[in-house]
Tab-separated table of C-alpha atoms and ligand atoms in Angstrom:
chain	number	residue	atom	x	y	z
A	1	TRP	CA	145.575	209.760	147.451
A	2	GLN	CA	146.902	211.327	150.599
A	3	GLY	CA	150.650	210.858	150.451
A	4	SER	CA	152.617	208.495	152.573
A	5	HIS	CA	150.579	208.488	155.789
A	6	ILE	CA	148.371	205.777	157.345
A	7	GLY	CA	145.039	207.500	157.159
A	8	THR	CA	141.922	208.644	155.393
A	9	GLU	CA	139.915	211.874	155.445
A	10	THR	CA	138.392	210.696	158.692
A	11	LEU	CA	141.284	209.410	160.774
A	12	ARG	CA	145.047	209.499	160.457
A	13	LEU	CA	147.707	207.695	162.491
A	14	VAL	CA	150.054	210.239	164.003
A	15	GLU	CA	152.188	208.121	166.288
A	16	PHE	CA	152.652	204.464	167.152
A	17	THR	CA	155.282	203.260	169.572
A	18	ALA	CA	155.797	199.859	171.282
A	19	PHE	CA	158.355	200.137	174.015
A	20	VAL	CA	159.891	198.729	177.215
A	21	GLU	CA	161.113	200.798	180.108
A	22	PRO	CA	162.353	200.047	183.678
A	23	GLN	CA	159.484	199.631	186.111
A	24	GLY	CA	158.515	202.983	187.623
A	25	GLU	CA	160.484	205.055	185.177
A	26	GLN	CA	158.672	207.225	182.646
A	27	ASP	CA	161.783	208.991	181.491
A	28	PRO	CA	161.823	208.860	177.664
A	29	GLN	CA	165.613	208.450	177.863
A	30	GLN	CA	165.177	205.111	179.623
A	31	GLN	CA	162.584	203.887	177.105
A	32	HIS	CA	163.598	201.412	174.419
A	33	ARG	CA	161.374	201.414	171.350
A	34	PHE	CA	160.779	198.113	169.638
A	35	VAL	CA	158.895	199.765	166.835
A	36	HIS	CA	157.946	203.346	166.091
A	37	ILE	CA	155.932	205.302	163.597
A	38	ASP	CA	156.106	209.112	164.007
A	39	SER	CA	154.393	212.081	162.572
A	40	ALA	CA	157.185	212.913	160.082
A	41	PRO	CA	155.785	215.106	157.308
A	42	ALA	CA	154.288	212.980	154.599
A	43	THR	CA	156.017	212.832	151.255
A	44	ASP	CA	153.785	213.402	148.247
A	45	SER	CA	154.715	210.064	146.776
A	46	PRO	CA	151.777	207.660	147.003
A	47	LEU	CA	152.168	204.433	149.048
A	48	GLU	CA	152.993	201.253	147.145
A	49	MET	CA	150.104	198.814	147.016
A	50	VAL	CA	150.120	195.230	148.238
A	51	ASP	CA	147.309	192.903	147.207
A	52	VAL	CA	145.382	192.123	150.316
A	53	ARG	CA	144.913	188.562	149.081
A	54	GLN	CA	148.613	187.957	149.548
A	55	ILE	CA	148.250	188.291	153.283
A	56	TYR	CA	144.851	186.724	153.919
A	57	ASP	CA	146.532	183.580	155.293
A	58	LYS	CA	148.481	185.580	157.866
A	59	PHE	CA	145.227	186.544	159.709
A	60	PRO	CA	141.914	184.979	160.420
A	61	GLU	CA	139.888	185.367	157.209
A	62	ARG	CA	136.304	184.900	158.226
A	63	GLY	CA	134.293	185.892	161.301
A	64	GLY	CA	135.581	189.470	161.401
A	65	GLY	CA	138.976	188.515	159.900
A	66	LEU	CA	140.822	190.340	157.176
A	67	ARG	CA	138.877	189.028	154.186
A	68	ASP	CA	135.517	189.833	155.787
A	69	LEU	CA	136.718	193.297	156.866
A	70	TYR	CA	138.021	194.102	153.366
A	71	ASP	CA	134.869	192.844	151.707
A	72	GLN	CA	132.936	195.336	153.892
A	73	GLY	CA	135.483	198.156	153.281
A	74	PRO	CA	135.981	201.005	152.801
A	75	PRO	CA	139.053	199.763	150.851
A	76	HIS	CA	140.975	203.028	151.183
A	77	ALA	CA	141.117	202.521	154.960
A	78	PHE	CA	143.320	199.351	154.765
A	79	PHE	CA	147.078	199.467	155.270
A	80	LEU	CA	149.993	197.189	155.871
A	81	VAL	CA	153.039	198.025	157.925
A	82	LYS	CA	156.212	196.001	157.767
A	83	PHE	CA	158.247	196.575	160.958
A	84	TRP	CA	161.876	195.771	161.443
A	85	ALA	CA	161.767	195.642	165.232
A	86	ASP	CA	164.753	196.701	167.318
A	87	LEU	CA	165.257	193.947	169.934
A	88	SER	CA	168.909	194.910	170.664
A	89	PHE	CA	168.706	196.316	174.130
A	90	PRO	CA	169.572	195.192	177.642
A	91	LEU	CA	166.336	194.293	179.309
A	92	PRO	CA	166.120	196.274	182.586
A	93	GLU	CA	165.711	193.054	184.600
A	94	GLU	CA	168.850	191.667	183.024
A	95	GLU	CA	171.078	194.519	184.153
A	96	PRO	CA	173.251	193.928	187.188
A	97	GLY	CA	171.405	195.563	190.094
A	98	GLY	CA	168.332	196.015	187.861
A	99	THR	CA	164.979	196.837	189.261
A	100	GLY	CA	163.695	193.307	188.694
A	101	GLY	CA	160.899	194.434	186.381
A	102	ALA	CA	160.022	196.282	183.247
A	103	PHE	CA	156.949	197.907	181.766
A	104	TYR	CA	156.033	196.854	178.209
A	105	GLY	CA	153.623	199.235	176.563
A	106	VAL	CA	152.256	200.705	173.391
A	107	SER	CA	151.270	204.369	172.866
A	108	SER	CA	149.360	205.527	169.797
A	109	ARG	CA	147.898	208.791	168.612
A	110	TYR	CA	145.445	209.580	165.838
A	111	GLU	CA	143.834	212.710	164.505
A	112	GLY	CA	140.750	213.607	162.482
A	113	PRO	CA	138.088	216.193	161.798
A	114	ARG	CA	135.261	214.504	163.741
A	115	ALA	CA	134.751	214.302	167.495
A	116	LEU	CA	133.925	210.628	167.964
A	117	THR	CA	134.568	207.866	170.448
A	118	LEU	CA	137.464	205.871	169.000
A	119	SER	CA	137.664	202.136	169.667
A	120	CYS	CA	140.668	200.026	168.791
A	121	THR	CA	140.639	196.251	168.460
A	122	SER	CA	144.035	194.468	168.250
A	123	LYS	CA	144.148	190.818	167.225
A	124	VAL	CA	147.524	189.114	167.804
A	125	CYS	CA	147.865	186.130	165.490
A	126	SER	CA	150.141	183.076	165.305
A	127	PHE	CA	150.105	181.002	162.084
A	128	GLY	CA	147.119	183.029	161.002
A	129	LYS	CA	145.062	182.157	164.075
A	130	GLN	CA	144.104	184.709	166.638
A	131	VAL	CA	145.713	184.106	170.033
A	132	VAL	CA	144.834	187.293	171.856
A	133	GLU	CA	142.260	189.997	171.219
A	134	LYS	CA	142.194	193.367	173.072
A	135	LEU	CA	139.510	196.011	172.788
A	136	GLU	CA	140.428	199.526	173.959
A	137	THR	CA	138.827	202.927	173.812
A	138	ALA	CA	140.886	206.058	173.199
A	139	GLU	CA	140.754	208.895	175.682
A	140	PRO	CA	138.066	211.510	174.744
A	141	PRO	CA	139.502	213.581	171.945
A	142	HIS	CA	140.927	217.021	172.495
A	143	TRP	CA	140.894	219.860	169.961
A	144	GLU	CA	144.382	220.882	168.839
A	145	ASP	CA	145.409	223.020	165.866
A	146	GLY	CA	142.197	222.593	163.985
A	147	ARG	CA	141.584	218.897	164.444
A	148	PHE	CA	140.654	216.355	167.097
A	149	VAL	CA	143.434	214.279	168.622
A	150	PHE	CA	142.809	210.847	169.998
A	151	CYS	CA	145.321	209.216	172.350
A	152	LEU	CA	145.767	205.637	173.626
A	153	PRO	CA	148.746	206.259	175.923
A	154	ARG	CA	150.875	203.605	177.619
A	155	SER	CA	148.585	200.627	177.056
A	156	PRO	CA	150.230	197.646	178.725
A	157	LEU	CA	151.292	194.949	176.239
A	158	CYS	CA	149.437	191.693	176.990
A	159	GLU	CA	151.288	188.823	178.663
A	160	TYR	CA	151.352	186.829	175.484
A	161	LEU	CA	153.300	189.635	173.672
A	162	VAL	CA	155.710	190.222	176.579
A	163	ASN	CA	156.585	186.533	176.751
A	164	PHE	CA	156.838	186.345	172.959
A	165	ILE	CA	159.357	189.217	172.901
A	166	ARG	CA	161.338	187.735	175.805
A	167	LYS	CA	161.561	184.283	174.131
A	168	LEU	CA	162.398	185.804	170.763
A	169	ARG	CA	165.404	187.586	172.308
A	170	THR	CA	166.814	184.284	173.577
A	171	LEU	CA	167.272	183.054	169.939
A	172	PRO	CA	170.877	183.304	168.925
A	173	GLU	CA	170.594	184.647	165.382
A	174	LYS	CA	168.469	187.072	163.390
A	175	PRO	CA	167.454	184.498	160.730
A	176	MET	CA	165.965	182.338	163.482
A	177	MET	CA	164.034	185.281	164.898
A	178	ASP	CA	162.834	186.198	161.457
A	179	SER	CA	161.587	182.721	160.784
A	180	VAL	CA	159.545	182.829	164.028
A	181	LEU	CA	158.254	186.236	163.091
A	182	GLU	CA	157.024	185.036	159.654
A	183	ASN	CA	154.143	183.455	161.589
A	184	PHE	CA	153.501	186.368	163.869
A	185	THR	CA	151.112	189.197	162.878
A	186	ILE	CA	148.893	191.810	164.463
A	187	LEU	CA	145.721	193.306	163.041
A	188	GLN	CA	144.299	196.580	164.389
A	189	VAL	CA	140.903	197.909	163.600
A	190	LEU	CA	139.835	201.443	164.546
A	191	ARG	CA	136.126	202.219	164.560
A	192	ASP	CA	133.721	204.951	165.553
A	193	GLN	CA	132.377	203.198	168.663
A	194	GLU	CA	128.857	204.531	168.280
A	195	THR	CA	128.192	203.792	164.611
A	196	GLN	CA	130.744	200.966	164.319
A	197	GLU	CA	132.028	202.545	161.073
A	198	LEU	CA	135.457	201.184	160.147
A	199	LEU	CA	137.886	204.085	160.115
A	200	LEU	CA	141.213	202.339	159.690
A	201	CYS	CA	142.521	198.775	159.488
A	202	VAL	CA	146.185	198.208	159.848
A	203	ALA	CA	147.935	194.842	159.402
A	204	PHE	CA	151.422	194.506	160.956
A	205	VAL	CA	154.088	192.062	159.929
A	206	PHE	CA	157.574	191.864	161.415
A	207	GLU	CA	161.202	191.108	160.982
A	208	VAL	CA	164.081	191.874	163.357
A	209	SER	CA	166.216	194.904	162.572
A	210	ALA	CA	169.889	194.447	161.993
A	211	SER	CA	171.215	195.711	165.262
A	212	GLU	CA	173.006	198.813	163.972
A	213	ARG	CA	170.045	200.092	162.031
A	214	GLY	CA	167.483	200.515	164.831
A	215	ALA	CA	163.737	200.138	164.361
A	216	GLN	CA	162.511	200.707	160.800
A	217	HIS	CA	159.163	200.439	159.026
A	218	HIS	CA	157.613	200.536	155.659
A	219	ILE	CA	153.935	201.440	154.979
A	220	TYR	CA	151.852	200.011	152.118
A	221	ARG	CA	148.261	200.365	151.205
A	222	LEU	CA	146.226	197.251	150.783
A	223	GLY	CA	144.251	196.806	147.589
A	224	ARG	CA	142.437	194.255	145.493
A	225	ASP	CA	141.728	194.364	141.788
B	1	G9O	C1	159.071	191.685	167.354
B	1	G9O	C2	158.007	191.982	168.237
B	1	G9O	C3	157.684	193.408	168.445
B	1	G9O	C4	156.414	193.482	169.050
B	1	G9O	C5	155.797	194.879	169.006
B	1	G9O	C6	154.348	194.783	169.084
B	1	G9O	C7	153.755	196.047	169.015
B	1	G9O	C8	152.284	196.027	168.617
B	1	G9O	C9	151.366	196.104	169.751
B	1	G9O	C10	149.995	196.221	169.241
B	1	G9O	C11	148.944	196.241	170.272
B	1	G9O	C12	148.841	195.064	171.039
B	1	G9O	C13	147.782	195.074	172.046
B	1	G9O	C14	147.880	194.037	173.001
B	1	G9O	O1	148.567	194.108	173.990
B	1	G9O	N1	147.237	192.977	172.780
B	1	G9O	O2	147.064	192.000	173.581
């Protein structure tokens, strides 16, 4: 297996960042990252495996849900990410004299050996039911250092997610936030748009990070005996 990355021989996740920044500011210094996966060199140690059946109930199962997707495979393209999200930041609109607005976005980057049109479907789920679905297409890939790079830069987070994050922050304690997050999940499916071949499927589950630790994550591969 290919070390500790989210990826297969066809597509690898290089970067994934969900952030908020003051309206009109694209200065990375002003950006607060809720969650972040970067392109740190992979370690050789293989990813731990989680049985996909353990998380079926956190996502829709049928009609294109996780069970159906896994049945169709390929199984080595399925991953689980547990995020400890960093919500400890002053929202720009809460600062005295703030700009009165903020931009919530997600940027992601993938790479692979084939020039294809990459589509990304994100399903946001509450209590295992889909509440929002978003279909996006990556920018046309560019050739860089011997592989194609696919970018989905600064995609605005949907209103549901922005409101969810805002409400979550009003809860007084981490255990209360974590208990809300137990029922909040996101499923992303990356496909070759032309052939509809499934290239990657990533299930995200969340807790809130203890404030001094910043955003953390752990990657697992999903399997089934
Ligand atoms: C604790 C909550 C942190 C939330 C971070 C969510 C980041 C994941 C965003 C994935 C793409 C969502 C696409 C979208 O906007 N759908 O509507």
